[in-house]
Amino acid sequence: PIAVGTGAALEMARRGDADAVLVHAPEAEAAYVQSGDLFGGRLIMHNDFLILGPDRDPARVRGAPNLEAAMRAIAAGGSFVSRGDGSGTEKKELALWKRAGIAPASLPRREETGQGMGATLLVAEARQTYTLTDRGTYLAFKARLTLVPVLEGDTALRNIYHAYVVNPGKHPTVRRAEAERFVRFMTEPTTQAWIGEFGRAKFGQPLFVPDADSAVRTRKAS
């Protein structure tokens, strides 16, 4: 396995440099399914994103009536650190700005690190700015941060993971049998149960919610 951001993983699929991918940017994934680079997608799990900020909350995000208002509050009265690396997290961030009617390029106090989530959290901590993170990385770095969640729980902040097989019809070097075996493994009850407990011993709560079984039930009901 190779651990890279979702943007890099999808590009590996486009080049045929991977057999299967586990990614978390549904809108971006759809384009690769449409292009024929990916198929056989299965819902695996989800967690959620959080907006972190200084506890004093200078942009008053906590008082915003909804997510769109929160993003506009940050744009008007706060600074923001972005991964800026094409990852699933950055794609979610850009979608949130778009939903609020804001062009990120127009924000003078938005900084891109071009780095992973952990490094970006530390930059945001040093700058005492707002940032978007997945809950798992936040929990892993929480002891090193004074930044706190100022917005969480909105359905738009759900972080959904799918597994796909890279299409061997388009990329002949893909090992289809192994790729399909990986996707099946990720959806097996034993794996799903493990996903549902992952992180509990260390953080007091699991980092992911397993979804493969619920997806099967939904398909059978439809």
mmCIF file of C-alpha atoms in Angstrom:
data_model
loop_
_atom_site.group_PDB
_atom_site.id
_atom_site.type_symbol
_atom_site.label_atom_id
_atom_site.label_comp_id
_atom_site.label_asym_id
_atom_site.label_seq_id
_atom_site.Cartn_x
_atom_site.Cartn_y
_atom_site.Cartn_z
ATOM 1 C CA PRO A 1 0.000 0.000 0.000
ATOM 2 C CA ILE A 2 1.069 3.574 -0.733
ATOM 3 C CA ALA A 3 -0.303 6.378 1.457
ATOM 4 C CA VAL A 4 -0.922 9.536 -0.580
ATOM 5 C CA GLY A 5 -3.636 12.171 -0.679
ATOM 6 C CA THR A 6 -6.803 11.500 -2.645
ATOM 7 C CA GLY A 7 -5.785 13.786 -5.502
ATOM 8 C CA ALA A 8 -2.509 11.913 -5.937
ATOM 9 C CA ALA A 9 -4.277 8.543 -5.634
ATOM 10 C CA LEU A 10 -6.758 9.461 -8.358
ATOM 11 C CA GLU A 11 -3.934 10.589 -10.622
ATOM 12 C CA MET A 12 -2.171 7.277 -10.015
ATOM 13 C CA ALA A 13 -5.379 5.566 -11.130
ATOM 14 C CA ARG A 14 -5.516 7.742 -14.242
ATOM 15 C CA ARG A 15 -1.968 6.685 -15.149
ATOM 16 C CA GLY A 16 -2.588 3.036 -14.302
ATOM 17 C CA ASP A 17 0.000 3.172 -11.519
ATOM 18 C CA ALA A 18 -2.298 1.539 -8.945
ATOM 19 C CA ASP A 19 -4.483 -1.552 -8.906
ATOM 20 C CA ALA A 20 -7.062 -0.201 -6.445
ATOM 21 C CA VAL A 21 -7.603 3.026 -4.533
ATOM 22 C CA LEU A 22 -9.232 4.061 -1.267
ATOM 23 C CA VAL A 23 -10.260 7.710 -1.598
ATOM 24 C CA HIS A 24 -12.497 10.320 0.012
ATOM 25 C CA ALA A 25 -13.628 12.926 -2.521
ATOM 26 C CA PRO A 26 -16.897 11.669 -4.052
ATOM 27 C CA GLU A 27 -17.323 14.459 -6.615
ATOM 28 C CA ALA A 28 -13.764 14.053 -7.883
ATOM 29 C CA GLU A 29 -14.115 10.263 -7.887
ATOM 30 C CA ALA A 30 -17.158 10.505 -10.145
ATOM 31 C CA ALA A 31 -15.071 12.090 -12.898
ATOM 32 C CA TYR A 32 -12.653 9.152 -12.863
ATOM 33 C CA VAL A 33 -15.512 6.666 -12.987
ATOM 34 C CA GLN A 34 -16.970 8.606 -15.919
ATOM 35 C CA SER A 35 -13.611 8.551 -17.727
ATOM 36 C CA GLY A 36 -13.405 4.777 -17.311
ATOM 37 C CA ASP A 37 -10.351 4.799 -15.064
ATOM 38 C CA LEU A 38 -12.223 3.409 -12.041
ATOM 39 C CA PHE A 39 -15.064 0.940 -11.558
ATOM 40 C CA GLY A 40 -16.582 -1.314 -8.920
ATOM 41 C CA GLY A 41 -16.827 1.408 -6.291
ATOM 42 C CA ARG A 42 -17.903 0.343 -2.810
ATOM 43 C CA LEU A 43 -18.764 2.522 0.167
ATOM 44 C CA ILE A 44 -16.360 1.623 2.976
ATOM 45 C CA MET A 45 -16.652 4.077 5.872
ATOM 46 C CA HIS A 46 -16.961 7.684 6.913
ATOM 47 C CA ASN A 47 -15.822 10.092 9.544
ATOM 48 C CA ASP A 48 -16.153 13.855 9.530
ATOM 49 C CA PHE A 49 -14.350 17.112 9.019
ATOM 50 C CA LEU A 50 -13.993 19.848 11.621
ATOM 51 C CA ILE A 51 -13.225 23.518 11.336
ATOM 52 C CA LEU A 52 -10.635 24.394 13.949
ATOM 53 C CA GLY A 53 -9.783 27.852 15.166
ATOM 54 C CA PRO A 54 -8.404 29.796 18.109
ATOM 55 C CA ASP A 55 -10.482 29.375 21.241
ATOM 56 C CA ARG A 56 -11.132 33.131 21.288
ATOM 57 C CA ASP A 57 -12.781 32.666 17.843
ATOM 58 C CA PRO A 58 -12.014 36.114 16.363
ATOM 59 C CA ALA A 59 -14.324 35.557 13.368
ATOM 60 C CA ARG A 60 -17.168 34.444 15.654
ATOM 61 C CA VAL A 61 -17.691 31.205 13.786
ATOM 62 C CA ARG A 62 -19.403 29.587 16.763
ATOM 63 C CA GLY A 63 -22.243 32.081 16.534
ATOM 64 C CA ALA A 64 -22.912 31.477 12.835
ATOM 65 C CA PRO A 65 -26.404 30.091 12.119
ATOM 66 C CA ASN A 66 -25.185 27.645 9.457
ATOM 67 C CA LEU A 67 -22.127 26.381 7.610
ATOM 68 C CA GLU A 68 -22.337 28.938 4.823
ATOM 69 C CA ALA A 69 -22.472 31.790 7.319
ATOM 70 C CA ALA A 70 -19.512 30.285 9.171
ATOM 71 C CA MET A 71 -17.383 30.261 6.026
ATOM 72 C CA ARG A 72 -18.375 33.839 5.248
ATOM 73 C CA ALA A 73 -17.455 34.827 8.804
ATOM 74 C CA ILE A 74 -13.985 33.332 8.358
ATOM 75 C CA ALA A 75 -13.583 35.129 5.034
ATOM 76 C CA ALA A 76 -14.565 38.446 6.596
ATOM 77 C CA GLY A 77 -12.843 38.270 9.948
ATOM 78 C CA GLY A 78 -10.325 35.458 10.100
ATOM 79 C CA SER A 79 -7.270 33.877 8.512
ATOM 80 C CA PHE A 80 -7.283 30.364 7.060
ATOM 81 C CA VAL A 81 -4.605 27.760 6.392
ATOM 82 C CA SER A 82 -5.299 25.242 3.602
ATOM 83 C CA ARG A 83 -3.439 22.096 2.650
ATOM 84 C CA GLY A 84 -3.353 23.303 -0.956
ATOM 85 C CA ASP A 85 -2.190 19.884 -2.098
ATOM 86 C CA GLY A 86 -5.083 18.542 -4.164
ATOM 87 C CA SER A 87 -6.078 16.169 -1.366
ATOM 88 C CA GLY A 88 -9.609 15.101 -0.527
ATOM 89 C CA THR A 89 -9.486 17.496 2.403
ATOM 90 C CA GLU A 90 -8.605 20.443 0.178
ATOM 91 C CA LYS A 91 -11.327 19.442 -2.282
ATOM 92 C CA LYS A 92 -13.823 19.505 0.590
ATOM 93 C CA GLU A 93 -12.542 22.903 1.698
ATOM 94 C CA LEU A 94 -12.930 24.336 -1.809
ATOM 95 C CA ALA A 95 -16.459 22.930 -1.977
ATOM 96 C CA LEU A 96 -17.303 24.673 1.304
ATOM 97 C CA TRP A 97 -16.060 28.029 0.009
ATOM 98 C CA LYS A 98 -18.070 27.521 -3.186
ATOM 99 C CA ARG A 99 -21.162 26.657 -1.174
ATOM 100 C CA ALA A 100 -20.740 29.952 0.690
ATOM 101 C CA GLY A 101 -20.375 31.892 -2.569
ATOM 102 C CA ILE A 102 -16.718 32.725 -1.956
ATOM 103 C CA ALA A 103 -13.792 32.420 -4.377
ATOM 104 C CA PRO A 104 -10.792 31.188 -2.345
ATOM 105 C CA ALA A 105 -8.369 33.012 -4.645
ATOM 106 C CA SER A 106 -9.942 36.284 -3.534
ATOM 107 C CA LEU A 107 -9.108 35.705 0.130
ATOM 108 C CA PRO A 108 -5.982 37.666 1.132
ATOM 109 C CA ARG A 109 -5.666 35.829 4.435
ATOM 110 C CA ARG A 110 -5.856 32.275 3.050
ATOM 111 C CA GLU A 111 -2.503 30.481 3.016
ATOM 112 C CA GLU A 112 -1.685 27.170 1.305
ATOM 113 C CA THR A 113 0.946 24.916 2.849
ATOM 114 C CA GLY A 114 1.235 22.346 0.057
ATOM 115 C CA GLN A 115 1.711 19.759 2.796
ATOM 116 C CA GLY A 116 -0.193 16.962 4.508
ATOM 117 C CA MET A 117 -2.788 17.328 7.228
ATOM 118 C CA GLY A 118 -0.477 16.980 10.203
ATOM 119 C CA ALA A 119 1.977 19.593 8.951
ATOM 120 C CA THR A 120 -0.886 21.910 8.020
ATOM 121 C CA LEU A 121 -2.343 21.642 11.519
ATOM 122 C CA LEU A 122 0.985 22.683 12.990
ATOM 123 C CA VAL A 123 1.198 25.683 10.648
ATOM 124 C CA ALA A 124 -2.347 26.697 11.604
ATOM 125 C CA GLU A 125 -1.399 26.322 15.260
ATOM 126 C CA ALA A 126 1.677 28.512 14.832
ATOM 127 C CA ARG A 127 -0.345 31.161 12.962
ATOM 128 C CA GLN A 128 -3.406 30.783 15.243
ATOM 129 C CA THR A 129 -5.684 30.605 12.223
ATOM 130 C CA TYR A 130 -8.710 28.599 11.140
ATOM 131 C CA THR A 131 -8.305 25.370 9.188
ATOM 132 C CA LEU A 132 -10.253 22.317 8.034
ATOM 133 C CA THR A 133 -9.179 18.877 9.238
ATOM 134 C CA ASP A 134 -10.491 15.362 9.422
ATOM 135 C CA ARG A 135 -11.363 14.267 12.934
ATOM 136 C CA GLY A 136 -8.816 11.449 13.018
ATOM 137 C CA THR A 137 -5.843 13.711 12.359
ATOM 138 C CA TYR A 138 -7.166 16.261 14.828
ATOM 139 C CA LEU A 139 -7.363 13.632 17.559
ATOM 140 C CA ALA A 140 -3.857 12.406 16.731
ATOM 141 C CA PHE A 141 -2.459 15.957 17.036
ATOM 142 C CA LYS A 142 -4.798 17.299 19.712
ATOM 143 C CA ALA A 143 -2.183 17.230 22.478
ATOM 144 C CA ARG A 144 0.021 19.543 20.391
ATOM 145 C CA LEU A 145 -2.715 22.057 19.592
ATOM 146 C CA THR A 146 -4.455 24.932 21.317
ATOM 147 C CA LEU A 147 -6.800 25.244 18.331
ATOM 148 C CA VAL A 148 -10.262 23.871 19.093
ATOM 149 C CA PRO A 149 -13.276 22.781 17.035
ATOM 150 C CA VAL A 150 -15.411 25.831 16.287
ATOM 151 C CA LEU A 151 -17.723 24.091 13.814
ATOM 152 C CA GLU A 152 -18.636 20.411 13.558
ATOM 153 C CA GLY A 153 -21.609 18.152 13.011
ATOM 154 C CA ASP A 154 -23.010 19.655 9.802
ATOM 155 C CA THR A 155 -23.949 16.963 7.278
ATOM 156 C CA ALA A 156 -21.854 18.766 4.647
ATOM 157 C CA LEU A 157 -18.781 17.974 6.750
ATOM 158 C CA ARG A 158 -19.178 14.213 6.369
ATOM 159 C CA ASN A 159 -16.005 12.570 5.038
ATOM 160 C CA ILE A 160 -16.946 9.559 2.900
ATOM 161 C CA TYR A 161 -14.498 6.855 1.775
ATOM 162 C CA HIS A 162 -14.937 4.567 -1.255
ATOM 163 C CA ALA A 163 -12.729 1.790 -2.625
ATOM 164 C CA TYR A 164 -12.412 1.284 -6.392
ATOM 165 C CA VAL A 165 -10.716 -1.059 -8.827
ATOM 166 C CA VAL A 166 -8.578 0.606 -11.494
ATOM 167 C CA ASN A 167 -9.918 -0.453 -14.892
ATOM 168 C CA PRO A 168 -7.646 -3.075 -16.514
ATOM 169 C CA GLY A 169 -9.479 -2.547 -19.795
ATOM 170 C CA LYS A 170 -7.905 0.897 -19.942
ATOM 171 C CA HIS A 171 -4.733 0.094 -17.996
ATOM 172 C CA PRO A 172 -3.508 -3.423 -18.944
ATOM 173 C CA THR A 173 -0.914 -3.652 -16.155
ATOM 174 C CA VAL A 174 -3.603 -3.557 -13.456
ATOM 175 C CA ARG A 175 -3.885 -6.769 -11.446
ATOM 176 C CA ARG A 176 -7.650 -7.039 -11.430
ATOM 177 C CA ALA A 177 -7.978 -10.143 -9.263
ATOM 178 C CA GLU A 178 -5.835 -8.656 -6.505
ATOM 179 C CA ALA A 179 -7.633 -5.318 -6.723
ATOM 180 C CA GLU A 180 -11.056 -6.924 -6.438
ATOM 181 C CA ARG A 181 -9.787 -9.000 -3.533
ATOM 182 C CA PHE A 182 -8.739 -5.798 -1.753
ATOM 183 C CA VAL A 183 -12.163 -4.211 -2.243
ATOM 184 C CA ARG A 184 -13.868 -7.366 -0.962
ATOM 185 C CA PHE A 185 -11.528 -7.404 2.040
ATOM 186 C CA MET A 186 -12.465 -3.814 2.913
ATOM 187 C CA THR A 187 -16.164 -4.728 2.901
ATOM 188 C CA GLU A 188 -15.936 -8.016 4.813
ATOM 189 C CA PRO A 189 -17.696 -8.082 8.207
ATOM 190 C CA THR A 190 -14.444 -8.723 10.088
ATOM 191 C CA THR A 191 -12.726 -5.743 8.455
ATOM 192 C CA GLN A 192 -15.758 -3.537 8.958
ATOM 193 C CA ALA A 193 -15.880 -4.469 12.639
ATOM 194 C CA TRP A 194 -12.190 -3.586 12.974
ATOM 195 C CA ILE A 195 -12.788 -0.238 11.259
ATOM 196 C CA GLY A 196 -15.572 0.466 13.742
ATOM 197 C CA GLU A 197 -13.181 0.008 16.664
ATOM 198 C CA PHE A 198 -10.044 1.567 15.207
ATOM 199 C CA GLY A 199 -8.758 4.336 17.453
ATOM 200 C CA ARG A 200 -11.036 3.651 20.398
ATOM 201 C CA ALA A 201 -8.271 2.355 22.682
ATOM 202 C CA LYS A 202 -6.047 5.364 22.024
ATOM 203 C CA PHE A 203 -8.541 8.204 21.653
ATOM 204 C CA GLY A 204 -11.586 6.984 23.549
ATOM 205 C CA GLN A 205 -13.658 6.955 20.367
ATOM 206 C CA PRO A 206 -13.394 5.198 16.994
ATOM 207 C CA LEU A 207 -12.000 7.245 14.133
ATOM 208 C CA PHE A 208 -14.378 5.863 11.496
ATOM 209 C CA VAL A 209 -17.921 4.568 11.096
ATOM 210 C CA PRO A 210 -18.095 1.385 8.956
ATOM 211 C CA ASP A 211 -20.578 1.741 6.097
ATOM 212 C CA ALA A 212 -20.306 -1.289 3.811
ATOM 213 C CA ASP A 213 -23.135 -3.193 5.498
ATOM 214 C CA SER A 214 -25.479 -0.212 5.443
ATOM 215 C CA ALA A 215 -24.733 0.297 1.743
ATOM 216 C CA VAL A 216 -25.661 -3.333 1.021
ATOM 217 C CA ARG A 217 -28.909 -2.962 2.970
ATOM 218 C CA THR A 218 -29.744 0.210 1.032
ATOM 219 C CA ARG A 219 -29.188 -1.501 -2.336
ATOM 220 C CA LYS A 220 -31.361 -4.462 -1.337
ATOM 221 C CA ALA A 221 -34.162 -2.159 -0.240
ATOM 222 C CA SER A 222 -34.125 -0.092 -3.429
#
